[in-house]
Short mmCIF file of C-alpha atoms in Angstrom, two decimals:
data_model
loop_
_atom_site.label_atom_id
_atom_site.label_comp_id
_atom_site.label_asym_id
_atom_site.label_seq_id
_atom_site.Cartn_x
_atom_site.Cartn_y
_atom_site.Cartn_z
CA MET A 2 -33.48 23.25 -25.61
CA SER A 3 -31.32 20.18 -25.39
CA LEU A 4 -28.55 20.68 -22.89
CA GLU A 5 -27.03 17.44 -24.09
CA ASN A 6 -26.04 19.20 -27.31
CA LYS A 7 -24.32 21.93 -25.36
CA ILE A 8 -21.81 19.44 -23.99
CA ALA A 9 -18.61 19.38 -25.99
CA LYS A 10 -18.54 16.45 -28.37
CA LYS A 11 -15.19 15.17 -27.11
CA VAL A 12 -16.71 14.88 -23.63
CA ARG A 13 -20.02 13.45 -24.83
CA ASP A 14 -18.22 10.81 -26.81
CA ILE A 15 -16.48 9.32 -23.78
CA PRO A 16 -18.74 6.47 -22.70
CA PRO A 17 -20.01 6.55 -19.10
CA SER A 18 -18.25 4.16 -16.77
CA GLY A 19 -20.06 0.81 -16.70
CA ILE A 20 -17.97 -0.19 -13.72
CA ARG A 21 -19.50 2.50 -11.56
CA LYS A 22 -22.96 0.98 -11.84
CA PHE A 23 -21.59 -2.47 -11.10
CA PHE A 24 -19.91 -1.31 -7.93
CA ASP A 25 -22.97 0.60 -6.81
CA VAL A 26 -24.63 -2.82 -6.66
CA VAL A 27 -21.74 -4.16 -4.62
CA SER A 28 -21.95 -1.48 -1.95
CA GLU A 29 -25.64 -2.30 -1.41
CA MET A 30 -25.12 -6.06 -1.24
CA GLU A 31 -25.12 -7.66 2.20
CA GLY A 32 -22.07 -9.86 2.82
CA ALA A 33 -20.31 -8.97 -0.41
CA ILE A 34 -16.52 -8.93 -0.51
CA SER A 35 -14.88 -6.53 -2.91
CA LEU A 36 -11.43 -6.91 -4.37
CA GLY A 37 -12.20 -3.99 -6.61
CA VAL A 38 -10.79 -0.95 -4.95
CA GLY A 39 -7.56 0.54 -6.27
CA GLU A 40 -6.31 2.30 -3.19
CA PRO A 41 -4.36 1.20 -0.11
CA ASP A 42 -6.32 -0.20 2.84
CA PHE A 43 -3.78 1.34 5.22
CA ASP A 44 -4.40 4.67 6.87
CA THR A 45 -1.83 7.37 6.19
CA PRO A 46 0.92 6.77 8.78
CA TRP A 47 0.18 8.77 11.91
CA HIS A 48 3.32 10.93 11.94
CA ILE A 49 2.39 12.15 8.46
CA ARG A 50 -1.22 12.90 9.42
CA GLU A 51 0.06 14.61 12.54
CA GLU A 52 2.15 17.05 10.50
CA GLY A 53 -0.97 17.95 8.52
CA ILE A 54 -2.90 18.52 11.74
CA TYR A 55 -0.07 20.60 13.20
CA SER A 56 0.04 22.82 10.13
CA LEU A 57 -3.71 23.43 10.51
CA GLU A 58 -3.32 24.23 14.20
CA GLN A 59 -0.74 26.82 13.30
CA GLY A 60 -3.11 28.37 10.82
CA LYS A 61 -1.01 27.50 7.79
CA THR A 62 -3.98 27.69 5.50
CA ILE A 63 -2.83 30.01 2.75
CA TYR A 64 -1.84 29.27 -0.87
CA SER A 65 1.65 27.99 -1.42
CA ALA A 66 3.95 28.93 -4.28
CA ASN A 67 2.34 27.74 -7.54
CA ALA A 68 4.84 24.99 -8.14
CA GLY A 69 4.70 23.84 -4.52
CA MET A 70 6.41 24.75 -1.27
CA PRO A 71 10.18 25.07 -1.76
CA ASN A 72 10.83 22.66 1.13
CA LEU A 73 8.62 20.02 -0.39
CA ARG A 74 10.26 20.39 -3.78
CA LYS A 75 13.63 20.05 -2.12
CA GLU A 76 12.43 16.84 -0.48
CA VAL A 77 11.08 15.55 -3.80
CA SER A 78 14.47 16.25 -5.32
CA ASN A 79 16.29 14.49 -2.44
CA TYR A 80 13.94 11.56 -2.69
CA MET A 81 14.46 11.12 -6.44
CA ASN A 82 18.17 11.17 -5.84
CA ARG A 83 18.13 8.84 -2.84
CA LYS A 84 15.80 6.27 -4.34
CA PHE A 85 16.43 6.38 -8.05
CA ASN A 86 19.76 8.16 -8.40
CA LEU A 87 18.19 10.93 -10.47
CA ASP A 88 19.06 14.60 -10.11
CA TYR A 89 16.38 17.26 -10.45
CA GLU A 90 16.91 20.88 -9.49
CA PRO A 91 14.17 21.60 -6.89
CA LEU A 92 13.20 25.04 -8.13
CA THR A 93 13.28 24.46 -11.86
CA GLN A 94 12.69 20.77 -12.45
CA THR A 95 10.00 19.80 -9.95
CA LEU A 96 6.30 20.60 -9.82
CA VAL A 97 3.92 19.64 -7.02
CA THR A 98 0.57 18.56 -8.46
CA VAL A 99 -2.88 17.72 -7.15
CA GLY A 100 -2.33 13.97 -7.24
CA GLY A 101 -0.57 12.04 -9.97
CA SER A 102 -3.70 12.47 -12.09
CA GLU A 103 -3.23 16.20 -12.48
CA GLY A 104 0.29 15.49 -13.67
CA ILE A 105 -1.07 13.24 -16.42
CA ASP A 106 -3.60 15.83 -17.51
CA ILE A 107 -1.35 18.88 -17.58
CA ALA A 108 1.59 17.02 -19.10
CA LEU A 109 -0.62 15.97 -22.01
CA ARG A 110 -2.20 19.38 -22.42
CA THR A 111 1.17 21.10 -22.20
CA LEU A 112 2.72 18.94 -24.89
CA LEU A 113 -0.02 18.08 -27.37
CA GLU A 114 -1.00 19.95 -30.51
CA TYR A 115 -4.38 19.09 -32.00
CA GLY A 116 -4.32 15.66 -33.67
CA GLU A 117 -0.98 14.51 -32.30
CA GLU A 118 -0.81 10.93 -31.17
CA VAL A 119 -0.15 9.46 -27.75
CA LEU A 120 1.02 5.85 -27.56
CA ILE A 121 -0.59 4.04 -24.64
CA PRO A 122 0.35 0.47 -23.71
CA GLU A 123 -2.77 -1.37 -22.56
CA PRO A 124 -4.19 -2.78 -20.34
CA SER A 125 -3.54 0.30 -18.23
CA PHE A 126 -4.98 2.99 -15.99
CA VAL A 127 -8.24 4.28 -17.46
CA ALA A 128 -7.43 8.00 -17.43
CA TYR A 129 -4.77 8.17 -20.16
CA MET A 130 -7.22 7.76 -23.00
CA PRO A 131 -9.81 10.39 -21.97
CA CYS A 132 -7.11 12.85 -20.83
CA THR A 133 -5.45 12.54 -24.25
CA ILE A 134 -8.76 13.23 -25.97
CA PHE A 135 -9.55 16.19 -23.72
CA ALA A 136 -6.11 17.57 -24.61
CA GLY A 137 -6.96 17.36 -28.31
CA GLY A 138 -4.69 14.41 -28.93
CA VAL A 139 -5.37 11.01 -30.42
CA PRO A 140 -4.83 7.99 -28.17
CA ILE A 141 -3.22 4.98 -29.84
CA ALA A 142 -3.51 1.81 -27.79
CA ILE A 143 -0.71 -0.73 -27.93
CA ASP A 144 -1.97 -4.10 -26.73
CA THR A 145 0.48 -5.86 -24.45
CA ASN A 146 -0.09 -9.50 -23.68
CA GLU A 147 0.38 -12.21 -21.09
CA GLU A 148 2.83 -14.07 -23.32
CA HIS A 149 5.28 -11.17 -22.93
CA ASN A 150 4.37 -10.58 -19.28
CA PHE A 151 2.41 -7.47 -20.28
CA LYS A 152 5.64 -5.62 -21.06
CA LEU A 153 5.77 -3.22 -23.98
CA GLN A 154 7.71 -4.91 -26.81
CA PRO A 155 9.98 -2.81 -29.05
CA GLU A 156 8.46 -4.15 -32.27
CA GLN A 157 4.98 -3.26 -31.03
CA LEU A 158 6.11 0.26 -30.29
CA GLU A 159 7.77 0.62 -33.69
CA ALA A 160 4.64 -0.67 -35.43
CA ALA A 161 2.36 1.82 -33.67
CA ILE A 162 4.40 4.90 -34.54
CA THR A 163 3.22 7.31 -37.25
CA PRO A 164 4.51 10.78 -38.22
CA LYS A 165 1.97 12.17 -35.75
CA SER A 166 3.29 10.26 -32.75
CA LYS A 167 4.55 12.57 -30.04
CA ILE A 168 4.25 10.98 -26.62
CA LEU A 169 4.79 7.53 -25.23
CA ILE A 170 3.14 6.84 -21.89
CA LEU A 171 5.02 4.25 -19.86
CA PRO A 172 2.63 2.97 -17.20
CA TYR A 173 4.93 0.75 -15.15
CA PRO A 174 4.65 -0.73 -12.53
CA ASN A 175 1.33 -1.34 -14.17
CA ASN A 176 -2.24 -1.04 -13.01
CA PRO A 177 -4.02 -3.48 -13.64
CA THR A 178 -1.51 -6.20 -14.61
CA GLY A 179 1.20 -5.72 -11.98
CA ALA A 180 3.80 -5.89 -14.77
CA ILE A 181 7.09 -4.04 -14.44
CA MET A 182 9.77 -3.15 -16.99
CA THR A 183 13.36 -4.07 -16.17
CA LYS A 184 16.40 -2.12 -17.31
CA GLU A 185 16.87 -4.55 -20.22
CA ASP A 186 13.21 -4.22 -21.25
CA LEU A 187 13.48 -0.44 -21.25
CA GLU A 188 16.80 -0.36 -23.08
CA LYS A 189 15.25 -2.07 -26.08
CA LEU A 190 12.78 0.80 -26.45
CA ILE A 191 15.34 3.59 -26.40
CA PRO A 192 16.57 3.49 -30.03
CA ILE A 193 12.96 3.65 -31.23
CA ILE A 194 12.06 6.50 -28.87
CA LYS A 195 15.09 8.45 -30.05
CA LYS A 196 14.61 7.67 -33.72
CA HIS A 197 11.09 9.06 -33.64
CA ASP A 198 11.89 11.85 -31.21
CA LEU A 199 9.19 10.87 -28.70
CA ILE A 200 8.63 12.39 -25.29
CA VAL A 201 8.11 9.81 -22.56
CA LEU A 202 5.58 10.33 -19.79
CA SER A 203 6.62 7.74 -17.24
CA ASP A 204 3.80 7.17 -14.76
CA GLU A 205 5.69 5.87 -11.75
CA ILE A 206 2.98 6.19 -9.12
CA TYR A 207 3.57 2.55 -8.07
CA ALA A 208 7.39 2.80 -8.12
CA GLU A 209 7.66 2.04 -4.41
CA LEU A 210 5.56 -1.08 -4.74
CA THR A 211 7.72 -3.60 -6.52
CA TYR A 212 8.50 -7.02 -5.13
CA GLY A 213 11.88 -8.68 -5.42
CA LYS A 214 13.13 -6.18 -7.99
CA THR A 215 13.76 -2.47 -7.52
CA HIS A 216 12.00 -0.06 -9.83
CA ILE A 217 14.13 1.42 -12.61
CA SER A 218 13.05 4.65 -14.25
CA ILE A 219 13.64 5.08 -17.94
CA ALA A 220 14.98 8.56 -17.09
CA ASN A 221 18.04 6.79 -15.67
CA LEU A 222 18.99 5.29 -19.00
CA GLU A 223 21.20 6.81 -21.62
CA ASP A 224 19.84 9.84 -23.48
CA MET A 225 16.44 9.48 -21.82
CA TYR A 226 16.73 12.02 -19.00
CA GLU A 227 16.23 14.93 -21.38
CA ARG A 228 13.08 13.49 -22.97
CA THR A 229 11.34 11.96 -19.95
CA VAL A 230 8.83 13.45 -17.53
CA ILE A 231 8.25 11.33 -14.44
CA LEU A 232 4.77 11.55 -12.95
CA SER A 233 4.36 10.26 -9.45
CA GLY A 234 2.72 10.98 -6.14
CA PHE A 235 2.07 10.13 -2.53
CA SER A 236 -1.17 8.17 -2.89
CA LYS A 237 0.12 4.65 -3.30
CA ALA A 238 3.52 4.78 -1.58
CA TYR A 239 2.33 6.51 1.59
CA ALA A 240 -1.36 5.58 1.53
CA MET A 241 -2.30 9.23 0.98
CA THR A 242 -4.98 8.99 -1.73
CA GLY A 243 -7.37 11.52 -0.21
CA TRP A 244 -4.67 14.15 0.28
CA ARG A 245 -4.44 14.60 -3.50
CA LEU A 246 -0.72 15.19 -3.70
CA GLY A 247 1.62 14.29 -6.51
CA TYR A 248 4.58 15.62 -8.41
CA ALA A 249 6.17 15.82 -11.82
CA VAL A 250 9.90 15.99 -12.44
CA GLY A 251 11.68 16.38 -15.76
CA PRO A 252 13.50 18.72 -18.11
CA GLU A 253 13.25 22.37 -17.09
CA VAL A 254 11.54 23.49 -20.29
CA ILE A 255 8.68 21.03 -19.92
CA ILE A 256 8.27 21.45 -16.15
CA SER A 257 8.13 25.22 -16.44
CA ALA A 258 5.53 24.96 -19.22
CA MET A 259 3.51 22.56 -17.09
CA THR A 260 3.82 24.97 -14.18
CA LYS A 261 2.32 27.69 -16.38
CA MET A 262 -0.74 25.54 -16.97
CA HIS A 263 -0.90 24.37 -13.36
CA GLN A 264 -0.86 27.92 -11.99
CA TYR A 265 -3.93 28.95 -13.96
CA VAL A 266 -5.88 25.74 -13.47
CA LEU A 267 -5.18 24.88 -9.84
CA MET A 268 -3.05 27.67 -8.33
CA CYS A 269 -1.32 25.18 -6.05
CA ALA A 270 -1.74 21.79 -4.39
CA PRO A 271 -3.49 21.78 -0.97
CA THR A 272 -1.16 23.37 1.58
CA THR A 273 -2.06 20.96 4.39
CA SER A 274 -1.18 18.06 2.14
CA GLN A 275 2.13 19.64 1.24
CA TYR A 276 3.15 19.87 4.90
CA ALA A 277 2.22 16.22 5.35
CA GLY A 278 4.11 15.38 2.17
CA ILE A 279 7.35 16.88 3.51
CA GLU A 280 7.09 14.60 6.55
CA ALA A 281 6.33 11.59 4.33
CA LEU A 282 9.41 12.09 2.19
CA LYS A 283 11.65 12.94 5.13
CA ASN A 284 10.65 10.23 7.58
CA GLY A 285 8.40 7.79 5.75
CA ASP A 286 10.83 5.28 4.25
CA ASN A 287 10.12 2.75 6.95
CA ASP A 288 6.35 3.03 6.53
CA VAL A 289 6.76 2.30 2.85
CA LEU A 290 8.85 -0.75 3.66
CA GLU A 291 6.28 -2.10 6.12
CA MET A 292 3.40 -1.62 3.70
CA ARG A 293 5.38 -3.16 0.87
CA ASN A 294 6.08 -6.25 3.01
CA ALA A 295 2.41 -6.55 3.88
CA TYR A 296 1.38 -6.25 0.21
CA ASP A 297 3.98 -8.81 -0.77
CA ALA A 298 2.58 -11.41 1.65
CA ARG A 299 -0.94 -10.84 0.32
CA ARG A 300 0.30 -10.93 -3.26
CA LYS A 301 1.78 -14.37 -2.75
CA ILE A 302 -1.35 -15.70 -1.05
CA MET A 303 -3.46 -14.40 -3.91
CA VAL A 304 -1.33 -15.62 -6.81
CA ASN A 305 -1.05 -19.02 -5.15
CA GLY A 306 -4.83 -19.13 -4.65
CA PHE A 307 -5.59 -18.45 -8.31
CA ARG A 308 -3.03 -20.94 -9.56
CA LYS A 309 -4.36 -23.59 -7.20
CA MET A 310 -7.82 -23.23 -8.68
CA GLY A 311 -6.37 -23.88 -12.11
CA LEU A 312 -6.34 -20.37 -13.56
CA SER A 313 -3.25 -19.07 -15.25
CA CYS A 314 -1.98 -16.16 -13.23
CA PHE A 315 0.89 -14.04 -14.42
CA GLU A 316 3.32 -13.23 -11.59
CA PRO A 317 2.78 -9.56 -10.82
CA GLU A 318 5.97 -7.83 -9.69
CA GLY A 319 4.57 -4.41 -8.92
CA ALA A 320 1.55 -2.35 -7.81
CA PHE A 321 -1.12 -4.20 -5.77
CA TYR A 322 -3.11 -6.12 -8.33
CA VAL A 323 -3.14 -9.60 -9.76
CA PHE A 324 -4.50 -10.14 -13.23
CA PRO A 325 -5.49 -13.78 -13.65
CA SER A 326 -6.75 -15.14 -16.94
CA ILE A 327 -10.32 -16.43 -16.82
CA GLN A 328 -10.37 -17.69 -20.41
CA LYS A 329 -10.58 -21.31 -19.23
CA THR A 330 -14.04 -20.66 -17.83
CA GLY A 331 -15.34 -19.77 -21.28
CA LEU A 332 -16.90 -16.62 -19.86
CA SER A 333 -16.20 -13.09 -20.98
CA SER A 334 -14.63 -10.77 -18.41
CA VAL A 335 -17.90 -8.95 -17.82
CA GLU A 336 -19.94 -12.18 -17.60
CA PHE A 337 -17.45 -13.60 -15.15
CA CYS A 338 -17.62 -10.54 -12.92
CA GLU A 339 -21.40 -10.28 -12.99
CA LYS A 340 -21.98 -13.96 -12.31
CA LEU A 341 -19.31 -14.05 -9.61
CA LEU A 342 -20.98 -11.15 -7.85
CA MET A 343 -24.47 -12.62 -8.10
CA GLU A 344 -23.54 -16.19 -7.23
CA GLU A 345 -20.73 -15.79 -4.71
CA LYS A 346 -20.88 -12.12 -3.76
CA VAL A 347 -17.33 -11.28 -4.70
CA ALA A 348 -16.60 -8.16 -6.71
CA VAL A 349 -13.60 -7.96 -9.03
CA VAL A 350 -13.01 -5.72 -12.04
CA PRO A 351 -13.33 -7.03 -15.61
CA GLY A 352 -9.99 -6.76 -17.42
CA ASN A 353 -11.47 -5.07 -20.48
CA ALA A 354 -12.22 -2.00 -18.36
CA PHE A 355 -8.50 -1.28 -18.87
CA GLY A 356 -8.50 -1.65 -22.64
CA GLU A 357 -9.64 -4.31 -25.04
CA SER A 358 -6.52 -6.37 -24.52
CA GLY A 359 -7.70 -6.91 -20.96
CA GLU A 360 -10.57 -9.10 -22.20
CA GLY A 361 -10.28 -12.58 -20.73
CA PHE A 362 -8.75 -11.30 -17.51
CA ILE A 363 -9.93 -9.92 -14.20
CA ARG A 364 -8.24 -7.44 -11.93
CA CYS A 365 -8.14 -8.33 -8.24
CA SER A 366 -6.68 -5.85 -5.80
CA TYR A 367 -4.78 -7.16 -2.82
CA ALA A 368 -5.11 -3.94 -0.87
CA TYR A 369 -7.24 -5.99 1.53
CA SER A 370 -6.54 -7.98 4.69
CA ILE A 371 -5.31 -11.56 4.33
CA GLU A 372 -8.56 -12.77 5.94
CA GLU A 373 -10.65 -10.99 3.31
CA ILE A 374 -8.43 -12.24 0.52
CA LYS A 375 -8.67 -15.83 1.71
CA GLU A 376 -12.43 -15.69 2.06
CA ALA A 377 -12.70 -14.18 -1.41
CA LEU A 378 -10.45 -16.90 -2.86
CA VAL A 379 -12.61 -19.64 -1.32
CA ARG A 380 -15.69 -18.13 -2.97
CA ILE A 381 -14.00 -17.56 -6.32
CA GLU A 382 -12.73 -21.15 -6.35
CA LYS A 383 -16.25 -22.44 -5.73
CA PHE A 384 -17.44 -20.34 -8.64
CA VAL A 385 -14.64 -21.26 -11.03
CA LYS A 386 -15.16 -24.98 -10.38
CA LYS A 387 -18.56 -24.78 -12.05
CA TYR A 388 -16.92 -23.78 -15.30
CA ILE A 389 -13.63 -25.67 -15.56
CA MET B 2 13.87 -16.48 6.75
CA GLU B 3 13.82 -17.11 10.48
CA ARG B 4 13.37 -13.41 11.03
CA LYS B 5 10.60 -13.20 8.44
CA ILE B 6 8.72 -16.05 10.08
CA LEU B 7 9.12 -14.45 13.51
CA GLU B 8 7.81 -11.14 12.23
CA LEU B 9 4.81 -12.83 10.66
CA LEU B 10 4.01 -14.88 13.74
CA GLU B 11 4.43 -11.90 16.00
CA GLU B 12 1.84 -10.11 13.93
CA ASN B 13 -0.53 -13.09 13.81
CA SER B 14 0.27 -16.37 15.54
CA ARG B 15 -2.63 -18.03 13.74
CA TYR B 16 -0.98 -17.97 10.34
CA SER B 17 -1.10 -21.56 9.15
CA VAL B 18 2.07 -23.36 8.16
CA GLU B 19 0.73 -23.31 4.62
CA ASP B 20 0.30 -19.51 4.62
CA LEU B 21 3.78 -19.06 6.03
CA ALA B 22 5.17 -21.40 3.38
CA ILE B 23 3.50 -19.40 0.59
CA ILE B 24 4.64 -16.05 1.95
CA THR B 25 8.24 -17.11 2.62
CA GLU B 26 8.43 -19.30 -0.50
CA LEU B 27 9.65 -22.26 1.56
CA SER B 28 8.17 -25.74 1.73
CA LYS B 29 5.76 -26.59 4.54
CA ASN B 30 8.36 -28.94 6.00
CA GLU B 31 11.00 -26.25 6.07
CA VAL B 32 8.64 -23.85 7.82
CA GLU B 33 7.72 -26.50 10.39
CA GLU B 34 11.37 -27.23 11.06
CA ILE B 35 12.25 -23.56 11.51
CA ILE B 36 9.35 -23.04 13.92
CA ALA B 37 10.19 -26.16 15.90
CA ASP B 38 13.77 -24.98 16.20
CA LEU B 39 12.68 -21.48 17.30
CA GLU B 40 10.43 -23.04 19.92
CA LYS B 41 13.18 -25.32 21.14
CA ARG B 42 15.60 -22.40 21.49
CA GLN B 43 12.83 -20.47 23.24
CA VAL B 44 13.04 -17.65 20.74
CA ILE B 45 9.32 -18.32 20.44
CA CYS B 46 8.24 -18.42 24.08
CA GLY B 47 4.55 -19.14 23.62
CA TYR B 48 1.38 -18.38 21.69
CA LYS B 49 -1.33 -16.36 23.38
CA THR B 50 -4.45 -14.56 22.30
CA LEU B 51 -4.98 -10.85 22.78
CA ILE B 52 -8.38 -10.46 24.46
CA ASN B 53 -10.21 -7.33 25.40
CA TRP B 54 -11.77 -8.63 28.65
CA ASP B 55 -13.64 -5.37 29.10
CA LYS B 56 -16.02 -6.68 26.47
CA VAL B 57 -16.77 -9.84 28.43
CA ASP B 58 -19.42 -9.10 31.02
CA ASP B 59 -18.88 -11.79 33.62
CA LYS B 60 -15.11 -11.49 33.80
CA GLU B 61 -13.82 -8.75 36.07
CA LEU B 62 -10.14 -8.12 35.53
CA VAL B 63 -8.10 -5.48 37.25
CA ARG B 64 -4.63 -4.66 36.12
CA ALA B 65 -2.07 -2.58 37.97
CA LEU B 66 1.38 -1.30 37.19
CA ILE B 67 3.57 -1.26 40.26
CA GLU B 68 6.78 0.67 40.56
CA VAL B 69 9.09 -1.20 42.91
CA LYS B 70 12.29 0.04 44.48
CA VAL B 71 14.56 -2.73 45.71
CA THR B 72 18.01 -3.26 47.17
CA PRO B 73 20.12 -5.17 44.69
CA GLN B 74 21.90 -8.11 46.23
CA ARG B 75 25.58 -8.85 46.17
CA GLY B 76 26.50 -11.29 43.43
CA GLU B 77 22.91 -11.53 42.23
CA GLY B 78 22.11 -7.94 41.25
CA PHE B 79 18.40 -7.63 40.60
CA ASP B 80 17.92 -11.17 39.33
CA LYS B 81 17.20 -12.84 42.61
CA ILE B 82 14.54 -10.41 43.74
CA ALA B 83 13.01 -10.40 40.25
CA ARG B 84 12.78 -14.17 40.47
CA ARG B 85 11.11 -13.98 43.88
CA ILE B 86 8.52 -11.69 42.35
CA TYR B 87 7.82 -13.26 38.97
CA HIS B 88 6.92 -16.67 40.40
CA PHE B 89 3.67 -15.33 41.83
CA ASN B 90 0.72 -16.20 39.59
CA GLU B 91 -0.72 -12.72 40.03
CA VAL B 92 2.36 -11.25 38.38
CA LYS B 93 2.01 -11.08 34.61
CA ALA B 94 5.19 -9.19 33.76
CA VAL B 95 8.36 -7.99 35.42
CA TYR B 96 10.74 -5.52 33.80
CA LEU B 97 14.01 -4.10 35.10
CA MET B 98 13.91 -0.36 34.52
CA SER B 99 16.26 2.56 34.22
CA GLY B 100 15.31 5.74 36.07
CA GLY B 101 13.66 6.55 39.38
CA PHE B 102 12.69 3.01 40.39
CA ASP B 103 13.97 -0.47 39.67
CA LEU B 104 11.24 -2.89 38.65
CA THR B 105 7.95 -2.53 36.86
CA VAL B 106 5.62 -5.29 37.97
CA ILE B 107 2.34 -5.86 36.16
CA VAL B 108 -0.20 -7.53 38.39
CA GLU B 109 -3.66 -8.81 37.53
CA GLY B 110 -6.47 -9.71 39.88
CA SER B 111 -10.24 -9.97 39.92
CA SER B 112 -10.72 -6.82 42.05
CA MET B 113 -8.81 -3.77 43.19
CA LYS B 114 -8.90 -5.16 46.69
CA GLU B 115 -7.29 -8.40 45.58
CA VAL B 116 -4.46 -6.55 43.83
CA ALA B 117 -3.99 -4.22 46.80
CA MET B 118 -3.83 -7.17 49.18
CA PHE B 119 -1.25 -8.86 46.99
CA VAL B 120 0.94 -5.78 46.95
CA SER B 121 0.72 -5.07 50.66
CA GLN B 122 1.02 -8.65 51.86
CA LYS B 123 3.25 -10.38 49.33
CA LEU B 124 5.22 -7.79 47.42
CA ALA B 125 5.93 -4.99 49.92
CA THR B 126 6.92 -7.46 52.61
CA LEU B 127 9.77 -9.01 50.63
CA ASP B 128 13.11 -8.31 52.32
CA SER B 129 14.76 -6.43 49.48
CA VAL B 130 11.73 -4.34 48.57
CA LEU B 131 12.15 -0.78 49.77
CA SER B 132 8.94 0.74 48.44
CA THR B 133 6.07 0.22 46.04
CA ALA B 134 3.76 2.59 44.15
CA THR B 135 0.63 1.03 42.67
CA HIS B 136 -1.09 2.48 39.61
CA PHE B 137 -4.34 0.88 38.50
CA VAL B 138 -5.18 0.68 34.82
CA LEU B 139 -8.53 2.37 34.18
CA ASN B 140 -8.90 1.71 30.47
CA LYS B 141 -6.83 0.00 27.82
CA TYR B 142 -6.77 1.92 24.57
CA LYS B 143 -4.03 -0.02 22.88
CA ASP B 144 -2.08 -3.09 23.89
CA TYR B 145 0.69 -4.97 22.10
CA GLY B 146 0.28 -2.68 19.11
CA VAL B 147 -3.42 -3.40 18.78
CA ILE B 148 -5.95 -0.59 19.15
CA PHE B 149 -8.93 -1.69 21.26
CA GLU B 150 -11.35 0.99 20.22
CA LYS B 151 -13.92 0.17 17.59
CA GLN B 152 -12.26 -0.22 14.22
CA LYS B 153 -13.78 1.82 11.45
CA LYS B 154 -15.29 0.04 8.52
CA ASP B 155 -13.92 -0.01 5.00
CA GLU B 156 -15.27 3.14 3.40
CA ARG B 157 -13.27 3.02 0.21
CA VAL B 158 -15.39 3.46 -2.89
CA MET B 159 -14.81 2.75 -6.54
CA ILE B 160 -13.63 5.84 -8.26
CA THR B 161 -11.51 5.98 -11.40
CA LEU B 162 -9.95 2.53 -11.70
#
């Protein structure tokens, strides 16, 4: 009996992650520096952790309402209003999810009929493609490029649309490029989105981490509120990755359908995390500001470092990654990363892990201390000099 | 920008001028000028290193916090007596306090006896000092915002990118 054949084809067909193996090597290597990890290096601020602990002490260990604790949903609603000037009714238009990732999954499964297409600007977060396939949809990559600062261009969107197109994922601020979309950039997409009656899933998990410019949600723009679901969470803004807490906000019809799916798949998000999440939204603005300032300093050091060694490095305005081009070295992304690890013991992620358009680039996270970043830059420069 | 530079230097006084220039997007010259001006105006009062002496075997260092009650003096308030106290080398910090006593004096010495002698002979005997209460520091967990206990190592792993 071959168990392999018992696995559903759509799951079998997703290739195993090559990156995993690569980073297993890194963790074993003495003296290696990694700029690979995509999560904050900060601990969750203490007052937030403390609320989680307090809830445990009080024995608050039962399920919450399926869609999340009413108080948390009220805070999510307040937050969306305070930060982005968007109004969502707490009880009908918000859903607390198990991380932003669950939001992506259930939004796709809630909306997609078999064979419908999802437009995915790339390079981007690696989960959109498999989640679309698992939901029975067809992922359609749209390659963004450095020339246009990795922003989705209206003519690219128009060209990718077919009668089967249903959803546009807007992954900005972007992992891995650090690109953001301004109000003007977004406005150009609106006529096309409306013409083809698309639903927008706006993944705004990095919304708090923009530098110099404030994040604008497409839901703020004319006629977009009623066709946009915003997916976000606590992981990046409040350094709460392990708490697995996120949320989705959007039109009542979609949120209530997503809630239906969520209640059967996950019941509810972890209660402890929800108590901590209330504290984060209520009293965490200053923590976000401090972390953002720290990231910004590191971002500048890193961009400057890459440019000084002669690599073209697009100015990232969001998230915590830089995405320098390594084309000048003549190496492929994977070759570059493997050789860099073996020769200088620095681990970075090949750009093509985020879609084919990421070939020729590497992703370097600056969720590391300035000392680590500087040491890594010294080593990378030594390596790059051999090739250019 | 002055404020930004101060915040950065407060966090790490070893930032190079070049780092500060990159982070603040100023030229190196501009950063140097701002720092020189801050030093001149004594906004920046010095650069020291935070050391956990407990980790150095051959250096015994005892630190005490002393609550001091004093009689304020006409025309001088607390300033004159504070000045009398802060000039002693043993005194590392003097703060005027609200509440049940007047001055907090931080004293360092190489033994408890040395600190006790300083308090009884030099501090308590000052004319305006009414009383002192000495509290010895047994362990420093955190100082100047820095936690002294062993920092945990980076345990983040690669999961979904």
